XYZ file of C-alpha atoms in Angstrom:
258
model
C -29.789 -6.079 1.513
C -26.038 -6.410 1.047
C -25.614 -2.705 0.339
C -27.517 -1.729 3.495
C -25.359 -3.993 5.669
C -22.178 -2.584 4.093
C -23.428 0.969 4.696
C -24.127 0.137 8.346
C -20.568 -1.056 8.758
C -19.220 2.015 6.964
C -21.054 4.513 9.186
C -20.246 2.553 12.356
C -16.520 2.515 11.607
C -16.498 6.108 10.377
C -18.518 7.289 13.370
C -16.157 5.613 15.817
C -13.206 7.350 14.202
C -15.010 10.698 14.168
C -15.509 10.431 17.923
C -11.750 9.980 18.394
C -10.973 12.851 16.008
C -13.438 15.156 17.759
C -12.032 14.303 21.182
C -8.309 14.158 20.479
C -7.730 15.646 17.009
C -5.898 18.868 16.196
C -6.075 21.195 13.233
C -2.254 21.488 13.192
C -0.337 19.558 10.516
C 1.594 16.539 11.716
C 5.382 15.939 11.679
C 6.856 15.861 8.139
C 3.534 17.066 6.761
C 4.929 20.590 7.211
C 7.776 20.013 4.776
C 6.296 17.639 2.212
C 2.777 18.984 2.026
C 3.270 22.580 3.111
C 6.574 23.515 1.474
C 6.652 21.148 -1.501
C 2.975 20.908 -2.501
C 0.724 23.676 -1.186
C 3.175 26.571 -1.553
C 4.124 25.764 -5.191
C 0.451 25.249 -6.060
C -0.914 28.465 -4.572
C 2.043 30.600 -5.680
C 2.837 29.166 -9.141
C 0.121 26.537 -9.846
C 2.756 23.808 -10.020
C 1.185 20.397 -9.477
C 2.122 17.226 -11.334
C 5.834 17.160 -10.623
C 5.251 17.747 -6.927
C 2.620 15.018 -6.730
C 4.984 12.287 -7.899
C 8.199 13.453 -6.238
C 9.326 10.836 -3.700
C 8.720 11.563 -0.028
C 11.745 10.037 1.671
C 11.651 6.543 0.152
C 7.955 6.637 -0.884
C 5.699 8.150 -3.498
C 2.323 9.156 -2.012
C 0.581 10.857 -4.943
C -3.065 10.002 -4.034
C -2.590 11.305 -0.474
C -1.100 14.557 -1.733
C -3.848 14.961 -4.345
C -6.569 14.359 -1.748
C -5.082 16.791 0.773
C -4.563 19.475 -1.863
C -8.193 19.107 -2.960
C -9.366 19.434 0.648
C -7.312 22.591 1.193
C -8.391 24.137 -2.107
C -12.039 23.236 -1.547
C -12.200 24.235 2.117
C -10.100 27.361 1.900
C -7.781 26.461 4.772
C -5.206 23.860 5.789
C -6.985 21.918 8.532
C -5.559 18.554 9.550
C -8.860 17.541 11.159
C -10.605 17.709 7.795
C -7.910 15.461 6.387
C -8.388 13.067 9.307
C -12.118 12.900 8.553
C -11.387 12.079 4.911
C -8.831 9.429 5.887
C -11.336 7.898 8.292
C -13.895 7.719 5.493
C -11.357 5.908 3.301
C -10.665 3.358 6.031
C -14.372 2.829 6.633
C -14.980 2.449 2.886
C -12.218 -0.166 2.719
C -13.843 -2.157 5.531
C -17.295 -1.825 3.952
C -15.951 -2.927 0.567
C -14.395 -6.050 2.061
C -17.635 -6.796 3.899
C -19.654 -6.398 0.705
C -17.276 -8.751 -1.080
C -17.733 -11.325 1.721
C -21.523 -10.980 1.603
C -21.544 -11.823 -2.099
C -19.240 -14.835 -1.841
C -19.794 -16.488 1.531
C -22.819 -17.894 3.272
C -24.696 -15.417 5.465
C -23.248 -16.665 8.823
C -19.654 -16.557 7.577
C -20.182 -13.188 5.922
C -21.635 -11.696 9.111
C -18.751 -13.158 11.093
C -16.290 -11.505 8.725
C -18.175 -8.236 9.157
C -17.783 -8.505 12.927
C -14.065 -9.131 12.539
C -13.767 -6.104 10.238
C -15.681 -3.988 12.738
C -13.435 -4.993 15.626
C -10.298 -4.483 13.525
C -11.129 -1.073 12.051
C -13.478 0.805 14.393
C -11.290 1.109 17.526
C -8.497 3.717 17.336
C -5.822 1.041 17.670
C -3.314 2.717 15.354
C -4.038 6.160 16.787
C -1.476 7.954 14.609
C -3.383 6.856 11.500
C -6.617 8.169 12.998
C -5.331 11.515 14.307
C -2.745 12.296 11.620
C -3.933 14.077 8.494
C -1.021 12.727 6.482
C -1.776 9.014 6.834
C -4.281 8.173 4.093
C -1.556 6.544 1.993
C -2.010 3.308 3.960
C -5.672 3.118 2.972
C -4.982 4.040 -0.644
C -2.300 1.360 -0.826
C -4.542 -1.348 0.638
C -7.579 -0.338 -1.416
C -5.860 -0.085 -4.782
C -3.923 -3.306 -4.158
C -7.034 -5.308 -3.292
C -8.904 -3.872 -6.276
C -6.005 -4.696 -8.577
C -5.854 -8.295 -7.342
C -9.612 -8.750 -7.647
C -9.942 -7.264 -11.129
C -6.810 -8.792 -12.638
C -7.620 -12.268 -11.310
C -11.347 -12.301 -12.165
C -11.629 -10.306 -15.391
C -10.849 -11.636 -18.890
C -7.436 -10.520 -20.127
C -7.439 -7.124 -21.866
C -11.082 -6.491 -20.955
C -12.164 -3.134 -19.548
C -12.192 -4.533 -15.995
C -8.738 -6.034 -16.552
C -7.353 -2.648 -17.614
C -9.038 -1.156 -14.555
C -7.174 -3.653 -12.401
C -3.906 -2.714 -14.080
C -4.624 0.970 -13.409
C -5.324 0.180 -9.741
C -2.006 -1.653 -9.553
C -0.178 1.356 -10.951
C -1.974 3.652 -8.509
C -0.947 1.348 -5.663
C 2.678 1.810 -6.719
C 2.420 5.583 -6.272
C 0.269 5.356 -3.123
C 3.164 4.377 -0.882
C 5.594 2.611 -3.156
C 9.282 2.696 -2.374
C 10.274 1.094 -5.672
C 10.119 -2.149 -7.598
C 11.965 -5.393 -7.080
C 13.083 -6.670 -10.484
C 13.150 -10.463 -10.245
C 12.489 -13.587 -12.300
C 10.996 -16.873 -11.040
C 13.324 -19.879 -10.957
C 11.143 -22.520 -9.311
C 7.576 -22.611 -8.019
C 6.277 -25.015 -5.369
C 9.174 -27.439 -5.834
C 10.854 -29.485 -3.118
C 14.606 -29.492 -2.634
C 17.455 -27.585 -1.035
C 18.018 -25.644 -4.304
C 21.712 -25.075 -3.746
C 22.399 -25.487 -7.503
C 20.193 -22.449 -8.118
C 22.368 -20.376 -5.798
C 25.494 -21.580 -7.616
C 23.938 -20.698 -10.959
C 22.940 -17.248 -9.708
C 26.413 -16.586 -8.344
C 27.985 -17.633 -11.664
C 25.700 -15.137 -13.389
C 26.905 -12.346 -11.119
C 23.722 -12.123 -9.043
C 23.971 -11.418 -5.325
C 20.446 -12.055 -4.071
C 17.642 -14.555 -4.435
C 14.143 -14.364 -3.002
C 13.326 -17.640 -1.261
C 9.723 -18.040 -0.094
C 9.329 -14.273 -0.017
C 12.564 -13.505 1.874
C 15.630 -11.886 0.317
C 18.573 -14.236 0.743
C 22.245 -13.629 -0.160
C 23.589 -15.975 -2.802
C 27.044 -16.120 -1.211
C 27.163 -18.749 1.506
C 23.702 -20.071 0.673
C 23.205 -23.135 2.887
C 20.119 -24.477 1.158
C 16.452 -24.811 2.059
C 14.468 -27.597 3.680
C 14.655 -30.277 0.988
C 11.364 -31.916 2.042
C 9.243 -28.769 1.703
C 7.986 -26.952 -1.391
C 9.665 -23.626 -2.118
C 9.381 -20.610 -4.407
C 12.711 -19.139 -5.533
C 13.300 -15.997 -7.609
C 16.485 -14.492 -8.999
C 16.778 -10.798 -8.021
C 18.354 -8.624 -10.700
C 17.944 -5.061 -9.455
C 15.814 -2.622 -7.468
C 14.032 0.344 -9.039
C 13.975 2.939 -6.259
C 11.334 5.591 -5.676
C 13.648 8.284 -7.075
C 13.746 6.463 -10.421
C 17.292 5.094 -10.195
C 18.044 1.426 -10.772
C 20.593 -0.064 -8.406
C 21.702 -3.488 -7.343
C 19.720 -4.497 -4.240
C 22.743 -4.870 -1.986
C 23.483 -1.161 -2.514
C 20.253 -0.024 -0.865
C 19.466 -0.010 2.826
C 15.861 -1.011 2.092
C 16.954 -4.410 0.780
């Protein structure tokens, strides 16, 4: 059955990661895990039972609330701060993500194509290619981000508007924002799939006091805009501001991230 095949992929990927963790893993926390998780999450929780504020505080330029919640639950449930336990949980998340994608393919593609996609997923996720994500206990945010984003896209695009599944997709989108989000780009579409160099759009944006546009997914300064390939279709957005992870709204040219 589909579920049995997905479970086989899950345990194969998870088992491969467990071998790497057993051979090369360490129970010591990793890099900035000492400060963010140890000083700013675990200590306030065990000393003063402070939780919610510390979960959503930005870590550098990101918010990683699901990762912090998972690691706190593992420490509280296991009675000790062991990075290997966190690595095992992160590996299970990655394996579940691969199995979920495989299950989706099994339900929508023919059997040969679905099995081929399963092989690709196996080769992409089982080997410890990104070894820091496998051996670091503070890396599950990547899997939360990918999982919640894919769920949000699937539910929002397939469910009737305002249905229970649609609201679930919206919730997944919000959770993706706090899984590893560094902020929001506040923009408005100007053209979609339209040919032209679109220099008049840049002139209009500059007259409105805007400094950036997003052309085919890339941030482009309005000043000195030379135009796009006039014979290809383009998507152009006007960028108004950036909402950063710390909650402040700034113009995008004032942030290094932009």
